[in-house]
Amino acid sequence: MKMKIKKIQIIITVALIIIAGIFFLPEIFSEKLEETSYKAFYQQVATSFVEKATIKKDCIIYKTQNNQLYKTENPHSPTLEEYLLLNDVEIEKETDGADIFTMLMDSLFYIFFFGMIIFVFRKFISPNTFKVTRKTGVNFKNIVGMDNLKNDMKQVVDIMLHPKAYKAKGIRMPKGIILEGEPGNGKTLFARALAEEAKVNFIAAKATDFESMFMAIGPMKVKLLFRKARKAAPCIVFIDEFDGIGTRRNYTGSAIETENTRIVTALLNELDGFEQNEGILVIAATNSIHALDKALIRPGRFDAHFTIPYPDEESRKQLIDMYSNGKEREPSCSSEKLSSIFKGFSCAKIESVINRAALIAAQNNRTAFNLSDVQAACLEQHD
């Protein structure tokens, strides 16, 4: 670290020496010239005695026919150059140190400015923004309940497994599926399992991935997502919190509404651009389908809509057994008893309550949790 700081100090010192040289070296090594009045210079030009003139910012150095150099003041006359040219005087303009410094600083500013733009675009629109997952590691066996939904998805899985056979029959794969339901009931898990069952790639995104403090970044990210999906096809694109970017368009003119309109329009364009053989299925998860733009969810873009309900009694029993695996519970905490307590709970809430109950038991130096621990955990998790 110290060596790195020392190198930086050396670079800064060298840069300062170079800048100082630009200003002072010309003055140190410049030849002392005989000075004349501007009037004498003007008259010498008129008699064609002046052969060459070097115009500097604060003076004029000129060479006469007898090879003598003289120096006079520069009045910055707008007609001076024309007058010299009319009298066959060769003109040379010299840039001083201040002009070079200004030009250097301008160049550094533009390098910094465009460098910042490149940095921002690489940060907010990085090619690695949306990761392609080859294997999700989850299948329908890992999902408790949702039996009706699994049955409905069997044909979709079969289409993705045998696209040519269905294409020969003129049957296309659905372009999009909407999963509606309260948070924590397994919409994301189901999408991952569907990709594994269909043996296709999986790309996950969420509404916040398209948000940015810069305008037009959101629509560009939408295009990036689907461009990557086409390259990874066949694949499933899963967009969580879809109501965060697919809400109804509002033409109020505010920056937020304008950006939302652009994102929705970009989504419409991408969904309409799908061909039958592209092999891309979009699954959108939302808590409220009524908030979504009607043009976005019409048939032909999202062909199917399924509701993910809270787990029923049988599903709750299976979830309790699964989440209690590796934890000890007292006989009073039977699956039937806990299932009645957990009525109306999401899958994620059931897991959280059981885990919290086990922690409460451990805090009280008990190896198994009881009903009191479960009830205490439920109060902590109360909405």
Coordinates of C-alpha atoms in Angstrom, one line a residue:
M1 CA 0.0 0.0 0.0
K2 CA 2.8 2.4 0.9
M3 CA 4.6 1.6 -2.4
K4 CA 1.4 2.4 -4.3
I5 CA 1.1 5.8 -2.6
K6 CA 4.7 6.5 -3.3
K7 CA 4.2 5.8 -7.0
I8 CA 1.2 8.1 -7.1
Q9 CA 3.2 10.9 -5.5
I10 CA 6.0 10.4 -8.0
I11 CA 3.6 10.6 -10.9
I12 CA 2.0 13.8 -9.5
T13 CA 5.4 15.4 -9.0
V14 CA 6.5 14.6 -12.6
A15 CA 3.2 16.1 -13.9
L16 CA 3.7 19.3 -11.9
I17 CA 7.3 19.6 -13.2
I18 CA 6.1 19.2 -16.8
I19 CA 3.3 21.9 -16.3
A20 CA 5.9 24.2 -14.7
G21 CA 8.2 23.6 -17.6
I22 CA 5.5 24.7 -20.1
F23 CA 5.3 28.0 -18.4
F24 CA 8.8 28.9 -17.4
L25 CA 11.3 27.1 -19.7
P26 CA 10.5 29.2 -22.8
E27 CA 11.2 32.4 -20.7
I28 CA 14.5 31.0 -19.3
F29 CA 16.0 29.9 -22.6
S30 CA 14.5 32.6 -24.8
E31 CA 17.0 34.9 -26.6
K32 CA 17.1 38.5 -25.5
L33 CA 15.9 40.5 -28.4
E34 CA 16.2 44.2 -29.3
E35 CA 12.9 45.9 -28.7
T36 CA 11.4 48.5 -31.1
S37 CA 8.2 50.5 -31.1
Y38 CA 5.1 49.2 -32.8
K39 CA 5.2 52.4 -35.0
A40 CA 8.7 51.5 -36.3
F41 CA 7.6 47.9 -36.9
Y42 CA 4.6 49.2 -38.9
Q43 CA 6.8 51.4 -41.0
Q44 CA 9.3 48.6 -41.7
V45 CA 6.4 46.4 -42.9
A46 CA 5.3 49.2 -45.3
T47 CA 8.8 49.3 -46.8
S48 CA 8.9 45.5 -47.2
F49 CA 11.8 45.3 -44.8
V50 CA 10.1 42.7 -42.6
E51 CA 10.4 39.1 -43.9
K52 CA 8.7 37.1 -41.2
A53 CA 6.6 37.8 -38.1
T54 CA 5.8 35.5 -35.2
I55 CA 2.7 36.7 -33.4
K56 CA 2.6 35.8 -29.7
K57 CA 0.0 36.6 -27.1
D58 CA 1.9 39.6 -25.6
C59 CA 4.4 40.5 -28.3
I60 CA 5.5 40.2 -31.9
I61 CA 8.9 38.9 -32.9
Y62 CA 9.9 39.7 -36.4
K63 CA 12.8 39.0 -38.8
T64 CA 14.1 41.7 -41.2
Q65 CA 15.7 41.3 -44.6
N66 CA 19.2 41.5 -43.0
N67 CA 18.4 38.5 -40.7
Q68 CA 18.0 40.6 -37.6
L69 CA 15.4 39.7 -34.9
Y70 CA 13.4 42.4 -33.2
K71 CA 10.6 42.4 -30.6
T72 CA 7.6 44.8 -30.4
E73 CA 4.4 44.9 -28.5
N74 CA 1.2 43.2 -29.8
P75 CA -1.7 45.6 -30.0
H76 CA -4.1 42.8 -30.9
S77 CA -5.3 44.8 -33.9
P78 CA -8.0 42.9 -36.0
T79 CA -6.4 44.2 -39.2
L80 CA -2.8 43.4 -38.4
E81 CA -2.7 39.9 -40.1
E82 CA -4.3 41.3 -43.3
Y83 CA -1.8 44.2 -43.4
L84 CA 1.1 41.8 -43.0
L85 CA -0.1 39.5 -45.7
L86 CA -0.7 42.4 -48.1
N87 CA 3.0 43.3 -47.6
D88 CA 4.2 39.7 -48.3
V89 CA 5.2 39.0 -44.7
E90 CA 5.3 35.4 -43.6
I91 CA 3.1 35.0 -40.5
E92 CA 3.5 32.4 -37.7
K93 CA 1.3 32.1 -34.7
E94 CA 2.7 30.7 -31.5
T95 CA 0.6 29.2 -28.8
D96 CA 1.7 30.2 -25.3
G97 CA 1.8 28.1 -22.1
A98 CA -1.5 29.3 -20.9
D99 CA -3.3 28.2 -24.1
I100 CA -1.6 24.8 -23.9
F101 CA -2.6 24.4 -20.3
T102 CA -6.2 25.3 -21.1
M103 CA -6.3 22.8 -24.0
L104 CA -4.8 20.2 -21.7
M105 CA -7.4 20.8 -19.0
D106 CA -10.2 20.8 -21.6
S107 CA -9.0 17.4 -22.9
L108 CA -8.8 16.0 -19.3
F109 CA -12.3 17.2 -18.7
Y110 CA -13.7 15.5 -21.8
I111 CA -11.8 12.3 -20.9
F112 CA -13.3 12.4 -17.4
F113 CA -16.8 13.3 -18.6
F114 CA -17.0 10.5 -21.2
G115 CA -15.3 8.1 -18.9
M116 CA -18.0 8.7 -16.3
I117 CA -20.7 8.1 -18.9
I118 CA -19.0 4.8 -19.9
F119 CA -18.7 3.9 -16.2
V120 CA -22.4 4.6 -15.5
F121 CA -23.6 2.6 -18.5
R122 CA -21.4 -0.3 -17.6
K123 CA -22.6 -0.2 -14.0
F124 CA -26.3 0.1 -14.8
I125 CA -26.4 -1.9 -18.0
S126 CA -23.8 -4.5 -17.4
P127 CA -23.9 -7.6 -19.6
N128 CA -23.9 -9.6 -16.3
T129 CA -27.0 -7.9 -15.0
F130 CA -29.2 -10.9 -15.8
K131 CA -27.6 -14.3 -15.0
V132 CA -28.4 -17.3 -17.1
T133 CA -28.9 -20.4 -14.9
R134 CA -28.3 -23.7 -16.6
K135 CA -29.7 -25.9 -13.8
T136 CA -31.9 -24.5 -11.0
G137 CA -31.6 -27.6 -8.8
V138 CA -35.4 -27.6 -8.0
N139 CA -38.1 -29.7 -9.5
F140 CA -41.8 -30.3 -8.9
K141 CA -41.0 -32.9 -6.3
N142 CA -39.5 -30.1 -4.1
I143 CA -42.7 -28.2 -4.2
V144 CA -45.4 -29.0 -1.7
G145 CA -49.0 -28.6 -3.0
M146 CA -49.8 -26.7 -6.2
D147 CA -51.0 -30.0 -7.7
N148 CA -53.5 -28.4 -10.0
L149 CA -50.9 -25.9 -11.3
K150 CA -48.4 -28.7 -11.8
N151 CA -50.9 -30.6 -13.9
D152 CA -51.7 -27.5 -16.0
M153 CA -48.0 -27.0 -16.6
K154 CA -47.4 -30.5 -17.8
Q155 CA -48.3 -29.7 -21.4
V156 CA -46.1 -26.5 -21.3
V157 CA -43.2 -28.7 -20.2
D158 CA -43.9 -31.2 -22.9
I159 CA -44.0 -28.4 -25.6
M160 CA -40.6 -27.1 -24.4
L161 CA -39.2 -30.7 -24.4
H162 CA -40.5 -31.5 -27.9
P163 CA -40.9 -28.1 -29.7
K164 CA -40.6 -29.6 -33.2
A165 CA -43.4 -32.1 -32.7
Y166 CA -45.8 -29.4 -31.6
K167 CA -44.6 -27.0 -34.3
A168 CA -45.5 -29.6 -36.9
K169 CA -49.0 -29.7 -35.5
G170 CA -49.2 -25.9 -35.7
I171 CA -49.3 -25.5 -31.9
R172 CA -47.2 -22.8 -30.4
M173 CA -45.9 -22.5 -26.9
P174 CA -47.5 -19.9 -24.7
K175 CA -45.6 -16.6 -24.8
G176 CA -46.3 -15.7 -21.2
I177 CA -47.8 -16.9 -17.9
I178 CA -48.9 -14.8 -15.0
L179 CA -48.7 -16.2 -11.5
E180 CA -50.7 -14.1 -9.0
G181 CA -50.6 -14.6 -5.3
E182 CA -49.5 -13.2 -2.0
P183 CA -45.8 -13.0 -1.2
G184 CA -44.1 -16.1 0.2
N185 CA -46.3 -18.8 -1.5
G186 CA -43.7 -20.1 -3.8
K187 CA -44.1 -18.3 -7.2
T188 CA -40.4 -18.0 -7.7
L189 CA -39.8 -21.6 -6.6
F190 CA -42.4 -22.8 -9.0
A191 CA -40.8 -20.9 -11.9
R192 CA -37.4 -22.4 -11.1
A193 CA -38.9 -25.9 -10.8
L194 CA -40.7 -25.5 -14.2
A195 CA -37.4 -24.6 -15.9
E196 CA -35.7 -27.7 -14.4
E197 CA -38.6 -30.0 -15.4
A198 CA -38.5 -28.6 -19.0
K199 CA -34.7 -28.8 -19.0
V200 CA -34.3 -25.3 -20.3
N201 CA -32.2 -22.2 -19.2
F202 CA -33.6 -19.9 -16.5
I203 CA -33.2 -16.1 -16.3
A204 CA -34.5 -14.4 -13.2
A205 CA -35.2 -10.7 -12.9
K206 CA -37.2 -8.4 -10.6
A207 CA -38.8 -5.0 -10.9
T208 CA -36.0 -3.3 -9.1
D209 CA -33.5 -4.5 -11.7
F210 CA -35.1 -2.0 -14.2
E211 CA -35.2 1.0 -11.8
S212 CA -32.5 3.6 -12.2
M213 CA -31.8 7.3 -11.4
F214 CA -31.1 7.8 -15.1
M215 CA -33.9 8.1 -17.6
A216 CA -34.2 5.5 -20.4
I217 CA -32.0 2.9 -18.5
G218 CA -35.1 0.8 -17.7
P219 CA -36.2 0.2 -21.3
M220 CA -32.6 -0.5 -22.3
K221 CA -32.4 -3.2 -19.6
V222 CA -35.7 -4.7 -20.9
K223 CA -34.0 -5.0 -24.3
L224 CA -30.9 -6.5 -22.7
L225 CA -32.9 -9.1 -20.8
F226 CA -34.7 -10.3 -23.9
R227 CA -31.6 -10.2 -26.1
K228 CA -29.9 -12.4 -23.6
A229 CA -33.0 -14.7 -23.5
R230 CA -32.9 -15.1 -27.3
K231 CA -29.3 -16.2 -27.1
A232 CA -30.0 -18.6 -24.3
A233 CA -33.2 -20.1 -25.8
P234 CA -34.9 -22.3 -25.1
C235 CA -35.3 -20.6 -21.7
I236 CA -37.7 -19.3 -19.1
V237 CA -37.6 -15.6 -18.2
F238 CA -39.0 -15.0 -14.7
I239 CA -39.9 -11.5 -13.7
D240 CA -40.7 -11.1 -10.0
E241 CA -42.7 -8.1 -8.6
F242 CA -44.1 -7.6 -12.1
D243 CA -46.6 -5.0 -10.9
G244 CA -43.6 -2.8 -10.1
I245 CA -42.8 -2.2 -13.8
G246 CA -46.0 -3.3 -15.6
T247 CA -48.5 -0.9 -14.1
R248 CA -51.0 0.9 -16.2
R249 CA -49.5 3.7 -18.3
N250 CA -50.3 7.2 -17.1
Y251 CA -49.5 10.1 -19.4
T252 CA -49.3 12.7 -16.7
G253 CA -45.9 13.9 -17.9
S254 CA -44.0 13.3 -14.7
A255 CA -40.5 11.7 -15.0
I256 CA -41.5 8.6 -13.1
E257 CA -44.7 8.0 -15.1
T258 CA -42.8 8.7 -18.4
E259 CA -40.1 6.1 -17.5
N260 CA -42.8 3.6 -16.5
T261 CA -44.6 4.1 -19.8
R262 CA -41.3 3.5 -21.7
I263 CA -40.6 0.3 -19.8
V264 CA -44.2 -1.0 -20.5
T265 CA -43.8 -0.1 -24.2
A266 CA -40.4 -1.9 -24.3
L267 CA -42.1 -5.0 -22.8
L268 CA -44.9 -4.9 -25.3
N269 CA -42.4 -4.6 -28.2
E270 CA -40.4 -7.5 -26.9
L271 CA -43.4 -9.8 -26.3
D272 CA -44.8 -9.0 -29.7
G273 CA -41.5 -9.8 -31.3
F274 CA -41.5 -13.4 -30.3
E275 CA -41.8 -16.0 -33.0
Q276 CA -43.3 -19.4 -32.6
N277 CA -39.9 -21.2 -32.6
E278 CA -38.0 -18.8 -30.3
G279 CA -38.5 -21.1 -27.3
I280 CA -38.9 -18.2 -24.8
L281 CA -41.5 -18.4 -22.0
V282 CA -42.0 -15.4 -19.8
I283 CA -43.4 -16.0 -16.3
A284 CA -44.4 -12.9 -14.4
A285 CA -45.2 -13.0 -10.7
T286 CA -47.5 -10.3 -9.2
N287 CA -49.4 -9.6 -6.1
S288 CA -52.1 -7.8 -8.0
I289 CA -53.0 -8.5 -11.6
H290 CA -55.5 -5.6 -11.6
A291 CA -52.7 -3.1 -11.3
L292 CA -51.1 -4.3 -14.6
D293 CA -51.5 -2.5 -17.9
K294 CA -54.3 -4.2 -19.9
A295 CA -52.4 -4.2 -23.2
L296 CA -49.6 -6.0 -21.4
I297 CA -51.6 -8.9 -20.1
R298 CA -54.0 -9.5 -23.0
P299 CA -54.0 -13.0 -24.7
G300 CA -51.2 -13.4 -27.2
R301 CA -48.7 -11.8 -24.8
F302 CA -49.6 -13.5 -21.5
D303 CA -51.8 -16.5 -22.5
A304 CA -52.4 -18.0 -19.1
H305 CA -53.2 -16.7 -15.6
F306 CA -52.9 -18.8 -12.5
T307 CA -53.5 -17.9 -8.9
I308 CA -51.1 -19.3 -6.3
P309 CA -53.3 -19.8 -3.1
Y310 CA -52.3 -20.1 0.5
P311 CA -51.4 -23.8 1.2
D312 CA -54.4 -25.9 2.1
E313 CA -54.6 -28.2 5.2
E314 CA -52.8 -31.1 3.5
S315 CA -50.1 -28.9 2.1
R316 CA -49.6 -27.2 5.5
K317 CA -49.0 -30.6 7.1
Q318 CA -46.4 -31.5 4.4
L319 CA -44.7 -28.1 4.9
I320 CA -44.6 -28.5 8.7
D321 CA -42.9 -31.9 8.3
M322 CA -40.5 -30.5 5.8
Y323 CA -39.5 -27.4 7.8
S324 CA -39.4 -29.4 11.1
N325 CA -36.8 -31.7 9.6
G326 CA -33.7 -31.6 11.8
K327 CA -35.6 -29.8 14.6
E328 CA -37.1 -31.5 17.7
R329 CA -40.7 -30.7 18.7
E330 CA -42.8 -31.9 21.6
P331 CA -45.7 -34.3 20.9
S332 CA -48.2 -31.5 21.5
C333 CA -46.8 -29.9 18.2
S334 CA -48.3 -32.5 15.9
S335 CA -48.6 -31.7 12.2
E336 CA -52.5 -31.7 12.6
K337 CA -52.4 -29.2 15.5
L338 CA -49.9 -26.9 13.9
S339 CA -51.8 -27.0 10.6
S340 CA -54.9 -25.6 12.3
I341 CA -52.7 -22.8 13.9
F342 CA -51.1 -22.0 10.6
K343 CA -54.3 -21.6 8.6
G344 CA -54.0 -18.7 6.3
F345 CA -50.2 -18.6 6.6
S346 CA -48.0 -18.5 3.5
C347 CA -45.3 -21.1 2.9
A348 CA -42.5 -18.6 3.9
K349 CA -44.4 -17.6 7.1
I350 CA -44.8 -21.2 8.2
E351 CA -41.0 -21.8 7.8
S352 CA -40.2 -18.6 9.6
V353 CA -42.5 -19.4 12.6
I354 CA -41.1 -22.9 13.0
N355 CA -37.6 -21.7 12.8
R356 CA -38.3 -18.9 15.4
A357 CA -40.0 -21.4 17.7
A358 CA -36.9 -23.6 17.6
L359 CA -34.8 -20.6 18.5
I360 CA -37.0 -19.6 21.4
A361 CA -36.7 -23.2 22.8
A362 CA -32.9 -23.0 22.4
Q363 CA -32.8 -19.7 24.3
N364 CA -34.6 -21.4 27.2
N365 CA -32.2 -24.3 27.2
R366 CA -34.7 -26.8 25.7
T367 CA -34.0 -29.1 22.8
A368 CA -37.6 -29.4 21.5
F369 CA -40.0 -26.5 20.9
N370 CA -43.6 -26.6 22.2
L371 CA -46.9 -24.9 21.5
S372 CA -46.0 -21.9 23.7
D373 CA -42.9 -21.4 21.6
V374 CA -45.0 -21.6 18.4
Q375 CA -47.6 -19.1 19.8
A376 CA -44.9 -16.7 20.8
A377 CA -43.3 -16.9 17.3
C378 CA -46.7 -16.4 15.7
L379 CA -47.2 -13.2 17.8
E380 CA -43.8 -11.9 16.6
Q381 CA -44.7 -12.7 13.0
H382 CA -48.2 -11.1 13.3
D383 CA -48.9 -8.9 10.2

